Amino acid sequence: MSDLTRVLVVGGGITGGVLSLALRQRDVEVVLVDQRSTLGGVGHGITLQGNALKAFQSVGIYDRLAERGFPFSHLRLRTADGHVIAEIPTPPMGGPDLPGTMGAVRGDIAGILAEEVEKAGVDVRLGSTITAIDDHGDSVTVTLSDGSTETVDLLVGADGIRSKVRGMIGIDAEPTPVGMGIWRTIAKRPAEMDCSEMYYGGPKYKAGYTPISEDLCYAFLLEENLDQSYLGEGPRGAELKERGQGYGGTWGAIRDSLPDDAVVNYQWIEAICVDSPWHRGRSIIIGDAAHACPPLIAQGAAMCAEDAVILAEMLTSGAPVDEVLPAFMERRFPRVKMVLDNSLTLAEWEIHPETEGADPGRIMGQTLHALVAPA
């Protein structure tokens, strides 16, 4: 019989938001702690595969997101000057009733999740973080930054790749750069853009875009890790236009359409994979806190959302929490490790395209077809 009635979740992003919502829908009390002043927010675009959409559908937010996003069912690879190399159909990873892929604005997902979490009755504590964890064996007492304490049946660290919970429970893994940096921006969507497209063989590692609404697209450029002074977001359209020279086709048109003060974000791409147990006592890390992959197969959000839905299902299945935690990792690890390993291989091939046997289209297709199997 389950001994779970109250859970504290750290982190209100996709992982923590979906988990909180899924647990409340199963009548579990949830305290959600986030250091930000709001759970909603802005953000660049995101590519969501069908398995991510399936997870969103399971907690009831898919229909709202679909009203704003842009669905499509294939991926197109091009040369730097815009000629088509290959077109890859997106397999039905979310089942036959959902699109293979959907482009969306990250801020839309955050806003919808924030509203639904509040409506579900989650106890949201903003502007707060945790400062101490005291595990009692069958429960855990968490001290918050305002000095208050909460005693719960389970603490979940859903606080991202730089997870604070991860270190606090004694897991010393840290994210590592993969050797690539990514420029991201949102631009007007040209009418001919009907799916995600990626441009290979140009002066940088890769350029591409995804339609994220009827009017907007998310455009990106991948190159080497630049100096840390480049990291961050700001009115850097002119800089991206300069660095993105050498690409034609629709990508070149998008680049040239950017105003000089367009908001552009540049970050290093990092990865982490915790291969030791994700739990310590009555605390567990999930999502990017446990396994963050490069965004090269568009599976980061999907792996996080799957984690959240499956953990909620397993925790409320009637099994004791102490049995669920190791069983959860045993179920999830092979799938997330496959995605991570293939993403890292793809990164290596894109950095070194002369590698014998390098075939980005093949590894992307193989990964997506493998993910048709239920999570």
C-alpha positions in Angstrom: 0.0 0.0 0.0 1.3 3.5 -0.9 2.6 5.6 2.0 2.5 8.8 0.0 0.2 11.7 0.8 2.4 14.9 0.6 5.3 15.7 -1.7 7.6 18.8 -1.9 8.9 19.6 -5.5 11.8 21.9 -6.0 11.7 23.7 -9.4 8.6 24.9 -11.3 9.8 24.4 -14.9 8.4 21.7 -17.3 9.5 18.8 -15.1 8.3 20.2 -11.7 5.2 21.7 -13.2 4.0 18.5 -14.9 4.9 16.4 -11.8 3.0 18.8 -9.5 0.0 18.8 -11.7 0.0 15.0 -12.2 0.3 14.4 -8.4 -2.5 16.8 -7.6 -4.7 15.1 -10.2 -4.1 11.9 -8.2 -5.1 13.6 -4.8 -1.5 14.0 -3.5 -0.8 17.2 -1.6 2.0 19.1 -3.3 4.3 22.0 -2.2 6.1 23.5 -5.1 9.1 25.6 -4.3 10.7 27.9 -6.9 13.3 30.7 -6.4 11.8 32.9 -9.2 9.1 35.5 -8.5 6.7 33.9 -11.1 6.3 30.5 -12.7 5.2 32.0 -16.0 7.7 33.6 -18.2 9.1 34.4 -21.6 11.5 32.3 -23.6 12.7 31.3 -27.1 11.0 28.5 -29.1 11.0 24.8 -28.4 10.5 21.7 -30.6 8.2 19.2 -28.9 8.2 15.6 -30.2 5.0 13.4 -30.0 6.1 11.8 -26.7 6.3 15.2 -25.0 2.8 16.0 -26.4 1.5 12.7 -25.0 2.8 13.7 -21.5 1.2 17.1 -21.8 -2.0 15.5 -22.9 -2.0 13.2 -19.9 -2.1 16.1 -17.5 -4.6 18.0 -19.6 -2.6 20.9 -21.0 -2.1 19.7 -24.6 -5.3 21.2 -26.0 -4.4 24.7 -24.7 -0.9 24.4 -26.1 -2.1 23.1 -29.5 -4.2 26.3 -29.9 -1.0 28.3 -30.0 1.7 25.9 -31.4 2.4 24.8 -34.9 2.1 21.0 -35.6 4.0 19.1 -38.4 5.1 15.6 -39.2 8.6 15.7 -40.8 12.1 17.0 -40.5 14.1 18.4 -43.5 17.9 18.4 -43.8 19.5 20.9 -46.2 22.9 22.0 -47.4 24.2 25.4 -46.4 22.9 27.0 -49.6 19.4 25.5 -49.0 19.3 22.4 -51.2 17.4 19.5 -49.7 19.5 16.6 -48.5 16.8 14.4 -47.0 13.3 14.5 -45.5 12.6 12.4 -42.4 9.0 11.6 -41.5 8.5 12.0 -37.7 7.2 8.7 -36.3 4.1 8.7 -34.1 5.9 8.9 -30.7 2.8 10.1 -29.0 0.4 7.8 -30.8 -1.8 8.2 -33.9 -4.0 10.9 -32.5 -1.2 13.4 -31.8 1.1 15.3 -34.2 4.6 13.9 -34.7 6.1 17.2 -33.7 4.9 20.7 -32.6 6.8 23.9 -32.4 5.9 26.2 -29.5 6.9 29.2 -27.5 8.5 28.2 -24.2 6.7 31.0 -22.5 3.4 29.6 -23.6 4.2 26.3 -21.9 5.3 28.0 -18.7 2.2 30.2 -18.6 -0.2 27.3 -19.2 1.5 25.2 -16.6 1.6 28.0 -14.0 -2.2 28.6 -14.4 -3.1 24.9 -14.3 -0.8 24.2 -11.2 -2.6 27.0 -9.4 -6.1 25.8 -10.4 -5.2 22.3 -9.2 -4.5 23.5 -5.7 -0.7 23.1 -5.6 0.8 25.1 -2.7 3.2 27.3 -4.6 6.1 29.0 -2.7 7.8 31.5 -4.9 11.0 33.4 -4.2 12.1 30.5 -2.1 14.6 27.7 -2.1 15.7 24.9 0.3 18.5 25.3 2.7 18.5 22.0 4.6 17.2 18.4 4.3 16.7 16.1 7.2 15.8 12.5 6.2 13.9 10.5 8.8 13.7 7.2 6.8 10.0 7.3 6.2 9.7 11.1 5.6 11.9 14.1 5.1 11.9 17.6 6.7 12.9 20.4 4.4 14.0 23.8 5.6 13.1 26.7 3.3 15.1 29.9 2.8 12.4 31.9 4.8 13.2 29.7 7.8 10.0 27.6 7.6 10.0 23.8 7.5 7.9 21.2 5.7 7.8 17.6 6.5 6.7 15.5 3.5 6.8 11.9 2.4 9.1 12.7 -0.6 11.3 15.5 -1.8 11.8 15.7 -5.6 14.6 17.8 -7.1 13.2 19.0 -10.5 15.5 22.0 -10.4 17.4 21.5 -13.7 20.9 20.9 -14.9 22.4 23.0 -12.1 20.3 21.3 -9.5 20.8 22.4 -5.9 19.0 19.3 -4.6 21.4 17.0 -6.4 24.4 18.2 -4.4 22.4 18.4 -1.1 21.5 14.7 -1.2 25.1 13.7 -1.9 25.2 13.2 -5.7 28.4 14.9 -6.9 27.8 14.8 -10.7 28.2 18.1 -12.5 27.2 19.2 -16.1 30.0 19.3 -18.7 30.2 21.3 -21.9 29.8 19.3 -25.1 31.9 21.7 -27.2 29.1 23.6 -28.9 27.3 26.8 -28.2 23.9 27.8 -29.5 22.4 31.2 -30.6 18.6 31.3 -30.3 16.1 33.9 -31.4 12.5 34.2 -32.4 11.6 35.7 -35.8 8.7 36.0 -38.2 7.8 32.7 -39.9 8.0 32.7 -43.7 5.0 31.3 -45.3 6.9 28.4 -46.9 8.2 27.1 -43.5 6.2 23.9 -42.8 8.5 22.0 -40.5 11.8 22.0 -38.6 14.8 22.3 -41.0 18.5 22.0 -40.4 21.3 23.3 -42.6 24.6 21.4 -42.7 28.0 22.0 -44.3 28.2 25.8 -43.7 30.8 27.8 -41.9 29.4 26.9 -38.5 28.3 23.5 -37.1 24.7 23.9 -38.1 21.8 26.3 -38.6 18.1 25.7 -38.4 14.6 26.7 -37.4 11.3 25.4 -36.2 7.8 27.0 -36.9 6.3 27.8 -33.4 3.1 29.5 -34.4 1.2 30.7 -37.4 3.3 33.9 -37.3 6.6 33.0 -35.6 9.6 30.7 -35.8 12.5 29.8 -33.6 15.8 30.1 -35.3 19.2 28.9 -34.1 22.8 28.7 -35.0 25.3 26.2 -33.5 29.0 26.9 -33.4 32.0 26.4 -31.1 32.1 27.4 -27.4 32.9 31.1 -27.4 34.3 33.0 -24.5 32.1 33.3 -21.5 31.7 37.0 -22.2 29.3 35.9 -25.0 27.0 34.1 -22.6 23.6 35.6 -22.0 20.7 37.3 -23.7 20.2 40.8 -25.1 19.6 43.0 -28.2 22.1 41.1 -30.3 20.4 40.7 -33.7 23.3 42.4 -35.6 25.8 40.0 -33.9 23.8 36.9 -34.9 23.4 38.2 -38.5 27.2 38.6 -38.7 27.9 35.2 -37.2 25.3 33.5 -39.4 26.7 34.5 -42.8 27.3 31.7 -45.2 23.8 30.1 -45.1 21.2 30.6 -47.8 17.7 29.5 -48.4 15.0 30.3 -45.9 17.5 30.4 -43.1 19.4 33.2 -44.8 16.2 35.1 -45.4 15.3 34.8 -41.7 18.7 36.0 -40.7 18.5 39.0 -42.9 15.1 39.9 -41.6 16.2 40.2 -38.0 16.4 43.7 -36.7 19.8 44.7 -35.3 18.3 44.9 -31.8 16.5 41.5 -31.9 16.6 39.6 -28.6 19.1 36.8 -29.0 20.4 34.3 -26.5 23.7 32.5 -26.5 24.6 29.6 -24.3 27.0 26.7 -24.1 25.4 23.3 -24.6 26.0 21.1 -21.6 25.1 17.5 -20.6 24.9 15.4 -17.5 24.0 11.8 -16.8 23.8 10.6 -13.2 24.4 6.8 -13.4 24.4 6.2 -9.7 20.9 6.0 -8.0 18.9 9.1 -8.5 17.4 8.8 -5.0 18.9 9.1 -1.5 16.5 8.1 1.2 13.2 9.9 0.7 14.7 12.4 -1.9 15.0 11.9 -5.6 16.2 14.0 -8.6 14.5 13.8 -12.0 14.5 15.5 -15.4 17.5 17.6 -16.3 18.8 17.3 -12.7 19.5 13.7 -13.4 19.9 13.5 -17.2 20.3 16.6 -19.5 21.0 16.0 -23.1 22.1 18.4 -25.9 19.1 19.7 -27.9 20.1 18.0 -31.1 17.2 15.5 -31.3 14.7 17.8 -29.6 14.1 15.3 -26.7 15.1 17.3 -23.7 11.6 18.5 -22.7 10.1 15.1 -23.7 12.4 13.2 -21.4 11.6 15.6 -18.5 7.8 15.5 -19.1 7.9 11.7 -19.3 9.8 11.5 -16.1 7.2 13.6 -14.3 4.2 11.7 -15.6 5.7 8.2 -14.9 6.9 9.1 -11.4 3.5 10.4 -10.5 1.9 7.2 -11.9 4.3 4.9 -10.0 4.1 6.8 -6.7 0.3 6.5 -6.8 0.2 2.9 -7.9 -0.2 1.6 -4.4 3.4 0.4 -4.1 5.5 1.7 -1.1 7.6 4.8 -1.9 10.9 3.0 -1.0 10.1 0.4 -3.7 9.0 3.0 -6.3 12.2 5.1 -6.3 14.7 2.5 -7.4 12.1 1.0 -9.8 11.5 4.4 -11.4 15.2 4.8 -12.2 15.4 1.2 -13.5 12.5 1.9 -15.8 13.7 5.3 -17.1 17.5 5.0 -17.3 17.8 2.9 -20.5 15.5 5.3 -22.4 17.1 8.5 -21.2 20.6 7.1 -21.6 19.9 6.1 -25.2 18.7 9.6 -26.0 21.7 11.2 -24.3 24.3 8.9 -25.9 22.8 9.4 -29.4 22.6 13.2 -28.8 26.3 13.2 -27.8 27.2 11.1 -30.8 25.3 13.6 -33.0 27.2 16.5 -31.4 30.5 14.8 -32.0 29.6 14.3 -35.7 28.4 17.8 -36.1 31.7 19.2 -34.6 33.7 16.7 -36.7 31.7 16.1 -39.9 34.6 14.4 -41.5 34.2 11.5 -39.0 34.0 8.1 -40.9 30.4 6.9 -40.9 29.0 10.2 -39.7 25.3 10.3 -40.7 23.2 12.7 -38.6 19.9 11.8 -40.4 20.4 8.1 -39.6 21.0 8.6 -35.9 18.1 11.1 -35.6 15.7 8.7 -37.4 16.8 5.7 -35.4 16.4 7.5 -32.1 12.9 8.8 -32.9 11.7 5.4 -34.1 13.0 3.8 -30.9 11.0 6.3 -28.9 7.7 5.1 -30.4 7.8 2.4 -27.8 5.9 3.5 -24.6 7.9 5.3 -22.0 
